[in-house]
PDB file of C-alpha atoms in Angstrom:
ATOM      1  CA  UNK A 227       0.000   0.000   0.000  1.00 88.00           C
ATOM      2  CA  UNK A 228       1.187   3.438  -0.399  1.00 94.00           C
ATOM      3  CA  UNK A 229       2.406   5.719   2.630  1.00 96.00           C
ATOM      4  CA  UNK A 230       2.150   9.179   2.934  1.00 97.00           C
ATOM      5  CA  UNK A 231       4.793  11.227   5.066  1.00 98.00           C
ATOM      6  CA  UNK A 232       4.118  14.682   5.995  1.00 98.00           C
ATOM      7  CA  UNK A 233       6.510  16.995   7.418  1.00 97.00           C
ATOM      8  CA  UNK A 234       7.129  18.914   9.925  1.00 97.00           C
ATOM      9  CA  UNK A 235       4.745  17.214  12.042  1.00 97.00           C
ATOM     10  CA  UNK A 236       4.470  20.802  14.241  1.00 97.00           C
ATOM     11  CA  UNK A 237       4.578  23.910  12.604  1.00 97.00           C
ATOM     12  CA  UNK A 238       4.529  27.168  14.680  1.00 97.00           C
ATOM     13  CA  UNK A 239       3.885  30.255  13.223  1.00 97.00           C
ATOM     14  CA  UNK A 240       2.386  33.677  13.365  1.00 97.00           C
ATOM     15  CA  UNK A 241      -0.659  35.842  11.517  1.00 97.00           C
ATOM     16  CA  UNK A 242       0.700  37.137   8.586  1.00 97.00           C
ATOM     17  CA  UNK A 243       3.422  34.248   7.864  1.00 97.00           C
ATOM     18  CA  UNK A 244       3.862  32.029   5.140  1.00 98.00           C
ATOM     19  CA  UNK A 245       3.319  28.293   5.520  1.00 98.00           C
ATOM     20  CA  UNK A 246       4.239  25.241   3.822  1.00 98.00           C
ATOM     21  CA  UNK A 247       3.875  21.760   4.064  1.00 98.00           C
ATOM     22  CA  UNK A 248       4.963  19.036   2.464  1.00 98.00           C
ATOM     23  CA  UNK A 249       4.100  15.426   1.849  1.00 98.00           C
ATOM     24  CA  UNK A 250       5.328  12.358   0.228  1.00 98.00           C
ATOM     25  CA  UNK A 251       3.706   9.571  -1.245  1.00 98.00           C
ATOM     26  CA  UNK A 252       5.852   6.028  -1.344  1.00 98.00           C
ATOM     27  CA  UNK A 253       5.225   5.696  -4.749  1.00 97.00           C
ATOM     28  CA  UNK A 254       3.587   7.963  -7.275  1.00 97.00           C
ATOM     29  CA  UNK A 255      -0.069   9.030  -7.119  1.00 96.00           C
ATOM     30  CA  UNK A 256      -0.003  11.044 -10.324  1.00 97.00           C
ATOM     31  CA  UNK A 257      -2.190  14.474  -9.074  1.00 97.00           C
ATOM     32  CA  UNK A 258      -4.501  12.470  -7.255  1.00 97.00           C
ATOM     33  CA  UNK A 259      -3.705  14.001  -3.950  1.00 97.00           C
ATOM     34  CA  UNK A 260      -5.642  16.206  -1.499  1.00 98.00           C
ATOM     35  CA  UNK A 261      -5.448  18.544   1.471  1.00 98.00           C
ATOM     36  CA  UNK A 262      -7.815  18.666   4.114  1.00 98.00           C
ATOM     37  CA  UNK A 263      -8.323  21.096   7.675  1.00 98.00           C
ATOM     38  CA  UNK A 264      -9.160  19.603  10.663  1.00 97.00           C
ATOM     39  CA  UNK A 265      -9.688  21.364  14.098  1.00 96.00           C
ATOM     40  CA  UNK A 266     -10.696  20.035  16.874  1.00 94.00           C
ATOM     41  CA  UNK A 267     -13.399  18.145  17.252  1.00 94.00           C
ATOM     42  CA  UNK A 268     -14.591  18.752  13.908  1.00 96.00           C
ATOM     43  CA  UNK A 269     -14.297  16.462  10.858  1.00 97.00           C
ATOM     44  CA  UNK A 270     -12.082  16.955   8.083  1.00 97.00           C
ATOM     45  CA  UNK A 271     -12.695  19.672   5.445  1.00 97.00           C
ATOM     46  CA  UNK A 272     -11.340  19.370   1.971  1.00 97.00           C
ATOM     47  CA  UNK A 273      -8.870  22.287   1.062  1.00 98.00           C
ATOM     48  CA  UNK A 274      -7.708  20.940  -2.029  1.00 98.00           C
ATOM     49  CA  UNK A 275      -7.820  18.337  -4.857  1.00 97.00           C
ATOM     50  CA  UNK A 276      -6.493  17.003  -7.615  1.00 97.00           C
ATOM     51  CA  UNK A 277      -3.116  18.107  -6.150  1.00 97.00           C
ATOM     52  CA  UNK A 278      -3.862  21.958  -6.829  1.00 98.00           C
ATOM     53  CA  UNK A 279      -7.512  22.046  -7.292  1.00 97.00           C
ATOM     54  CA  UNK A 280      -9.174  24.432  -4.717  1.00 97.00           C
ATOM     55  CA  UNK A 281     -12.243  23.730  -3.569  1.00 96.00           C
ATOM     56  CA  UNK A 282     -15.329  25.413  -3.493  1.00 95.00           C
ATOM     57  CA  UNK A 283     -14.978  28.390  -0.706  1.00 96.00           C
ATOM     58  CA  UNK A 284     -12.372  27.646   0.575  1.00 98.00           C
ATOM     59  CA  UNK A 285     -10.101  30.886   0.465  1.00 97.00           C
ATOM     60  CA  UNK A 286      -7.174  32.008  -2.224  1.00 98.00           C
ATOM     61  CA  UNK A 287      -4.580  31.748   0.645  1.00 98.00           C
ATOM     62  CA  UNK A 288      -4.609  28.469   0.421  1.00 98.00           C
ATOM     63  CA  UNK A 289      -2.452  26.554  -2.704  1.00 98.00           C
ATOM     64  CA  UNK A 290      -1.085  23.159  -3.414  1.00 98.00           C
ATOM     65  CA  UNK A 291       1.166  22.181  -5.714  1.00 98.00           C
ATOM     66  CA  UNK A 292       3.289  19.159  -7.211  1.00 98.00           C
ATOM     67  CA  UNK A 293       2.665  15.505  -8.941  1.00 98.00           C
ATOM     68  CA  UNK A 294       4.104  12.071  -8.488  1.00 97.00           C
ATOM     69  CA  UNK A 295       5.900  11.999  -5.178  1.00 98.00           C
ATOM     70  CA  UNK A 296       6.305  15.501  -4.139  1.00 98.00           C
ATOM     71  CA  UNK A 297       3.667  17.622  -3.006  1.00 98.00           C
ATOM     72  CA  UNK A 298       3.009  21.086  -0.868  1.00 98.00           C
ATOM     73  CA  UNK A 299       0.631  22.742   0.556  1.00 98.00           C
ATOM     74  CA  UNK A 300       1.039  26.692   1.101  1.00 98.00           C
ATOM     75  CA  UNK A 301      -0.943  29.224   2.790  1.00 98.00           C
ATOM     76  CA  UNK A 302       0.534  32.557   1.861  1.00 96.00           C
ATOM     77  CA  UNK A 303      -0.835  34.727   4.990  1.00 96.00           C
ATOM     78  CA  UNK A 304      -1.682  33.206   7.959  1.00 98.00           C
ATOM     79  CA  UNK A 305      -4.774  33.441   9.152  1.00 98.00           C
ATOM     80  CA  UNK A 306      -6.300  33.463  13.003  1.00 97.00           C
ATOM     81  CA  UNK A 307      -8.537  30.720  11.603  1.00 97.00           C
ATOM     82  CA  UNK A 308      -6.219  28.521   9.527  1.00 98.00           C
ATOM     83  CA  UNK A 309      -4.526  27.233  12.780  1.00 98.00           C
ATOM     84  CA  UNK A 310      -5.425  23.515  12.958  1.00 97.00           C
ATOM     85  CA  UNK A 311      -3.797  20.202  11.758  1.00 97.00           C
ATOM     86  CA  UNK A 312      -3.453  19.292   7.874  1.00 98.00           C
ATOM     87  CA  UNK A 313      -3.845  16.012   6.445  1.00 98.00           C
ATOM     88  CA  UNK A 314      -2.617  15.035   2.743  1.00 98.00           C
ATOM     89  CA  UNK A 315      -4.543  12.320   0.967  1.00 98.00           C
ATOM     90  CA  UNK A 316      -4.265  10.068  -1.921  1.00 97.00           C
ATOM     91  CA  UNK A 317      -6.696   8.468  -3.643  1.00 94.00           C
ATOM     92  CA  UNK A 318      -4.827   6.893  -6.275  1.00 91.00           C
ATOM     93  CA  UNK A 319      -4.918   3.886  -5.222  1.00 87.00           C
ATOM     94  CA  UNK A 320      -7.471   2.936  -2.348  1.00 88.00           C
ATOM     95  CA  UNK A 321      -6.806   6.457   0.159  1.00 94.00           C
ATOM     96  CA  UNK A 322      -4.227   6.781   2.572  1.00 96.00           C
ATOM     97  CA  UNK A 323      -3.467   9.910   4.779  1.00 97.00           C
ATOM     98  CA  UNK A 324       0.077  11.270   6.007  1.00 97.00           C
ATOM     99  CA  UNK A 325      -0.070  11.592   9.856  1.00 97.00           C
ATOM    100  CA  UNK A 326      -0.698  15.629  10.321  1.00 97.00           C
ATOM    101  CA  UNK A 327       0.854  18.728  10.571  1.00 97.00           C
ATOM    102  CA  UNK A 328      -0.452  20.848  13.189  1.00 97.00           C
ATOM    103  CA  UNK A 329       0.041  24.173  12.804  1.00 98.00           C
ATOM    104  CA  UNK A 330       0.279  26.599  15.976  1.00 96.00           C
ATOM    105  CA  UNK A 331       0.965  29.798  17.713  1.00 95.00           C
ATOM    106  CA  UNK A 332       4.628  30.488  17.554  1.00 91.00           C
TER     107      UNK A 332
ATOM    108  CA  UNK B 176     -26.392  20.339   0.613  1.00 86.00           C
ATOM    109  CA  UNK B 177     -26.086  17.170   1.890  1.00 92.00           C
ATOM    110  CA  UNK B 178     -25.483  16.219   5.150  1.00 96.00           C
ATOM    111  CA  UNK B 179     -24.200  12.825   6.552  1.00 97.00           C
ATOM    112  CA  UNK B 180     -24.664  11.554  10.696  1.00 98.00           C
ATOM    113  CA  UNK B 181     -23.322   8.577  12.270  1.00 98.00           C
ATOM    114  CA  UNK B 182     -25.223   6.808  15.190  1.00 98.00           C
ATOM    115  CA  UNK B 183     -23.962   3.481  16.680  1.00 96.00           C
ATOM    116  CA  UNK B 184     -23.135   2.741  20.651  1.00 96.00           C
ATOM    117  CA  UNK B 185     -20.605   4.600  21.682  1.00 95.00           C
ATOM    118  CA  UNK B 186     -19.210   1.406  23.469  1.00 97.00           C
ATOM    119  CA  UNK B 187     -18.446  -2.025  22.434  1.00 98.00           C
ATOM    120  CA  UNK B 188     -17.473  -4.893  24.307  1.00 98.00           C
ATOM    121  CA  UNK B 189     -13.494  -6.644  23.169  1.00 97.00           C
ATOM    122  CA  UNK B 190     -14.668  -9.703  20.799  1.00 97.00           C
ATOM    123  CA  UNK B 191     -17.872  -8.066  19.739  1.00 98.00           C
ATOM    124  CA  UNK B 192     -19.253  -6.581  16.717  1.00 98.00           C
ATOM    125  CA  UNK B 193     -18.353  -2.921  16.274  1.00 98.00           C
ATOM    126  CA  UNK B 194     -22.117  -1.719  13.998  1.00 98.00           C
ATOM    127  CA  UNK B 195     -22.673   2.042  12.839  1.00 98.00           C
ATOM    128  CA  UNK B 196     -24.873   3.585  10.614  1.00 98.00           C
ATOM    129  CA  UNK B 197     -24.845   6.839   8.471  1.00 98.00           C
ATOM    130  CA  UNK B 198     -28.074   8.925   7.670  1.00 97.00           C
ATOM    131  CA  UNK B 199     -27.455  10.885   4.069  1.00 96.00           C
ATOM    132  CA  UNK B 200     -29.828  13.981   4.008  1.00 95.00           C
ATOM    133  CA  UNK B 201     -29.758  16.728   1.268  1.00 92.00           C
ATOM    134  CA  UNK B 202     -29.519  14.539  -1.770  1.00 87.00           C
ATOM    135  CA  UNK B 203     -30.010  11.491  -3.533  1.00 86.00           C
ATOM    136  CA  UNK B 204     -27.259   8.433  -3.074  1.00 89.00           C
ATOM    137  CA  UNK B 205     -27.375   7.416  -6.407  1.00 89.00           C
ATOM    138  CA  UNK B 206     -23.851   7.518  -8.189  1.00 85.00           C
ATOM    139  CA  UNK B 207     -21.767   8.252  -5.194  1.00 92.00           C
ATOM    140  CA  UNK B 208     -18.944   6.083  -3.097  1.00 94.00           C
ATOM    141  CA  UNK B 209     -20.359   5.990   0.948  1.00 96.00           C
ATOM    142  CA  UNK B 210     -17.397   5.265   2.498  1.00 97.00           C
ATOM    143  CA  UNK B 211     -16.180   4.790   6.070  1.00 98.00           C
ATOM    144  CA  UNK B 212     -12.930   6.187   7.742  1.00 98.00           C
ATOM    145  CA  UNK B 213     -11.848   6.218  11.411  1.00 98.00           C
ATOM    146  CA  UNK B 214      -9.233   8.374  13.070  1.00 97.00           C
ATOM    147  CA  UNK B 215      -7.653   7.187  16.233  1.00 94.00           C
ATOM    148  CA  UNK B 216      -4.405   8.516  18.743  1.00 81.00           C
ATOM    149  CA  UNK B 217      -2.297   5.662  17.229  1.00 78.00           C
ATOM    150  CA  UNK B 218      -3.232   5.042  13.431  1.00 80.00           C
ATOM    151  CA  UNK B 219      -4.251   8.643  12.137  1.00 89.00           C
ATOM    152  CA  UNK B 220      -6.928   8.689   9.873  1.00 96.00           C
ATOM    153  CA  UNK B 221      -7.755   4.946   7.988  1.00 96.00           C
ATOM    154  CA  UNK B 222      -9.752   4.531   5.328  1.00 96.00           C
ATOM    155  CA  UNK B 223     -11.947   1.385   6.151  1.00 97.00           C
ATOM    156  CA  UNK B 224     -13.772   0.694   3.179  1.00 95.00           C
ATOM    157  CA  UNK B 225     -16.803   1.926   0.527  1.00 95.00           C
ATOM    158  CA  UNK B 226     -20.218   0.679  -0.994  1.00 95.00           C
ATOM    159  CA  UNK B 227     -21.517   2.036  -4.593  1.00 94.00           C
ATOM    160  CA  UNK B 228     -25.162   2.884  -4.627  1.00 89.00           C
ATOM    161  CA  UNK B 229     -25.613  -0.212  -6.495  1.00 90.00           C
ATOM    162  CA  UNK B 230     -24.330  -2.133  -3.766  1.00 92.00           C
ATOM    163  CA  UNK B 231     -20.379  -2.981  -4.343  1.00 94.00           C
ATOM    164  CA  UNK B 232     -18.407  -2.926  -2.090  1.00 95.00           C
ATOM    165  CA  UNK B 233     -14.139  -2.410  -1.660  1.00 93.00           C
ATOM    166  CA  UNK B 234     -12.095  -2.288   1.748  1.00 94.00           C
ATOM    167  CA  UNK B 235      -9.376  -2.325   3.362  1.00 93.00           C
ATOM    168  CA  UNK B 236      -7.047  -5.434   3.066  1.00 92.00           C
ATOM    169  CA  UNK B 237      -6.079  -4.516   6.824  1.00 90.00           C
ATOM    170  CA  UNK B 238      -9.665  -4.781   7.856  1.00 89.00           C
ATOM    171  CA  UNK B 239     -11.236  -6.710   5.076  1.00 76.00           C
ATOM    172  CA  UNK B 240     -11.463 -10.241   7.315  1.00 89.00           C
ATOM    173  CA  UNK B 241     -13.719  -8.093   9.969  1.00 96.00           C
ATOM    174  CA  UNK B 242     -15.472  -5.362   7.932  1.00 97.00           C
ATOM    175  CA  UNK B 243     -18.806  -5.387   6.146  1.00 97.00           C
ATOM    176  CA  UNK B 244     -20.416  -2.494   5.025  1.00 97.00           C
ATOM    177  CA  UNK B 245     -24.588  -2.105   3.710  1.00 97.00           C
ATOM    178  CA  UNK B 246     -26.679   0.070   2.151  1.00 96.00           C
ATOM    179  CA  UNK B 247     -30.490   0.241   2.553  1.00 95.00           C
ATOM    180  CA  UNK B 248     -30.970   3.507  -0.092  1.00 91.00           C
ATOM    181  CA  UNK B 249     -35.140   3.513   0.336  1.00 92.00           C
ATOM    182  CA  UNK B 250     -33.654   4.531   4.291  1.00 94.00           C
ATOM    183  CA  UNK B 251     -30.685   6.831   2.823  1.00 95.00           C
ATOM    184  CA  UNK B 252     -28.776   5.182   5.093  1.00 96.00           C
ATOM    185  CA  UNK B 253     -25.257   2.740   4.821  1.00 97.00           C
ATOM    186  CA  UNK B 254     -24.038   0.668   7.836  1.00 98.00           C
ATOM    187  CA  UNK B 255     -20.428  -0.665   9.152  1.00 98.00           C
ATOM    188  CA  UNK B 256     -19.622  -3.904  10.931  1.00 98.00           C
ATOM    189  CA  UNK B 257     -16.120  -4.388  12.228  1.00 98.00           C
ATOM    190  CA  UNK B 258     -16.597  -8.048  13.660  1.00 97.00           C
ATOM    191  CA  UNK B 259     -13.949  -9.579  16.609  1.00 96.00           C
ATOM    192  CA  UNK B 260     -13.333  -5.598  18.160  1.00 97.00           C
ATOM    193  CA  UNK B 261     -10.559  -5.249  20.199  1.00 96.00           C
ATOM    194  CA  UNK B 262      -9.122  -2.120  21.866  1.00 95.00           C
ATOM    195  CA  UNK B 263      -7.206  -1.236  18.319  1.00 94.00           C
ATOM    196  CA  UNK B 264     -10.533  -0.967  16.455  1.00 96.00           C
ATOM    197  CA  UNK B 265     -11.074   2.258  19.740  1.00 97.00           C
ATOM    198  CA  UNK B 266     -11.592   5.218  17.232  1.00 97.00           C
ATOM    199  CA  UNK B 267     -14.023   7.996  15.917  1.00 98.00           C
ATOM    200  CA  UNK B 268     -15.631   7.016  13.057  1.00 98.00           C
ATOM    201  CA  UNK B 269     -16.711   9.117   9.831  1.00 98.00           C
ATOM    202  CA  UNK B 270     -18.781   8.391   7.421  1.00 98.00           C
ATOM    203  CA  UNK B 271     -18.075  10.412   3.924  1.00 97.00           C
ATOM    204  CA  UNK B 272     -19.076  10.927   0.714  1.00 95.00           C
ATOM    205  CA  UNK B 273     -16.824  11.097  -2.709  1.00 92.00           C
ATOM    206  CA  UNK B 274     -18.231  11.322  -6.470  1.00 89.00           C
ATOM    207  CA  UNK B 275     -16.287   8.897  -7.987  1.00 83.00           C
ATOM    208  CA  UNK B 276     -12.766   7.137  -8.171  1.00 80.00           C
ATOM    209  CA  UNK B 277     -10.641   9.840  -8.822  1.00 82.00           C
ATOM    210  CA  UNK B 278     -12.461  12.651  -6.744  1.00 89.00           C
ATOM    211  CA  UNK B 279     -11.835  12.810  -2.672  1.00 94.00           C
ATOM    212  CA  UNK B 280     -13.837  12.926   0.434  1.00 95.00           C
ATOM    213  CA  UNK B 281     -15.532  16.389  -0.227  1.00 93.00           C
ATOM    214  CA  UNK B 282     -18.629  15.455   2.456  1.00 95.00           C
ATOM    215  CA  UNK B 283     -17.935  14.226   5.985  1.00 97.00           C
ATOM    216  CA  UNK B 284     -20.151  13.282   8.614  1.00 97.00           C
ATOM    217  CA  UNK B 285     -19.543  14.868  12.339  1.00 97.00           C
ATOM    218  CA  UNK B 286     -18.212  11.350  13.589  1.00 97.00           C
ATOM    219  CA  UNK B 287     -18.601   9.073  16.562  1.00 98.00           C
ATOM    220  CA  UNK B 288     -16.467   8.232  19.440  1.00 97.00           C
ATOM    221  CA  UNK B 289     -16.015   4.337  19.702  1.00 98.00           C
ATOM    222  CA  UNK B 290     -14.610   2.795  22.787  1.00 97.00           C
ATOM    223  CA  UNK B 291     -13.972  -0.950  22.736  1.00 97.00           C
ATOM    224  CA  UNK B 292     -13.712  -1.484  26.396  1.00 96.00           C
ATOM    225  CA  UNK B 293     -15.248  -4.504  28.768  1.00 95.00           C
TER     226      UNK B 293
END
């Protein structure tokens, strides 16, 4: 099965900053990779799709980008609301997540 | 919009059968994947398996010995089974929608907190 690694695990940062995140897939997924938000005690919400597809409403702050093995996610100014943990998914081939990156205060 | 709920006990007993079910609201589930994911401390988030509208199902190869899922679509409803539950199978469960192959989760349900415990 493919594995998904995400890194940093902990990201802390301030309003106003740039953040990125990778992940890496074991093997390729081709663009079939998403993002999603989680905070706590809510259920996932999909950022992004199709590696750099942005969903509907979500806001313009938010990119991803790459194919194959490599991907990122970037949020270009940091929000009060975009602190919470990010999960990368594939669904190439069944759907794995990476572990999380939670982002917090610095 | 739709909307997706889990309801289920909230606690099983070890050996037992783990059974949930989702209520879809909003829209139709003809020509969607219902699938099931759980999200524990240890594991992350694990995709445990799917059923087409018409009734096909995939899972997990991890799970696949234990899991079953159903669909009754007159209800709007799907159901999970995880059979022989031990203290691993302790999770919150989602249920979630996706379009196709090819498309992700973009629907989730709120989840439910499942403790395998005696």
């Amino acid at each position: 099965d493919i594995q998904m690694t995400q890194s940093p695990s902990t990201l802390s940062a301030s309003v106003g900053d740039r953040v990125t995140i990778s992940c890496r897939a074991s093997q390729s997924v081709r663009s079939w990779l998403a993002w999603y938000q989680q905070k706590p005690g809510k259920s996932p919400k999909l950022l992004i799709y199709e590696a750099s597809r942005l969903q509907s409403g979500v806001p313009s702050r938010f990119s991803g980008s790459g194919s194959g093995t490599e991907f990122t996610l970037t949020i270009t100014s940091l929000q009060p609301d975009d602190f919470a943990t990010y999960y990368c998914q594939q669904y190439n081939d069944y759907a794995t997540f990476g572990q999380g990156t939670k982002v917090d205060t610095k | 919009q739709v909307q997706l709920r889990e309801s289920g006990p909230g606690l099983v007993k070890p050996s037992e059968t783990l059974s949930l079910t989702c209520t879809v609201s909003g829209d139709s589930m003809s020509t969607y994947h219902w699938h099931w994911i759980r999200q524990s401390p240890g594991k992350g988030l694990e995709w445990i398996g799917y059923i087409y509208y018409s009734g096909s199902t995939s899972y997990n190869p991890s799970l696949n010995s234990r899991v079953t899922i159903s669909i009754d679509t007159s209800k709007n409803q799907f159901s999970l089974k995880v059979a022989s539950v031990t203290a691993a199978d302790t999770a919150t469960y989602y249920c979630a929608r996706r379009v196709s192959t090819g498309w992700p989760f973009d629907n989730w349900g709120l989840g439910t907190l499942v403790t395998v415990s005696s």
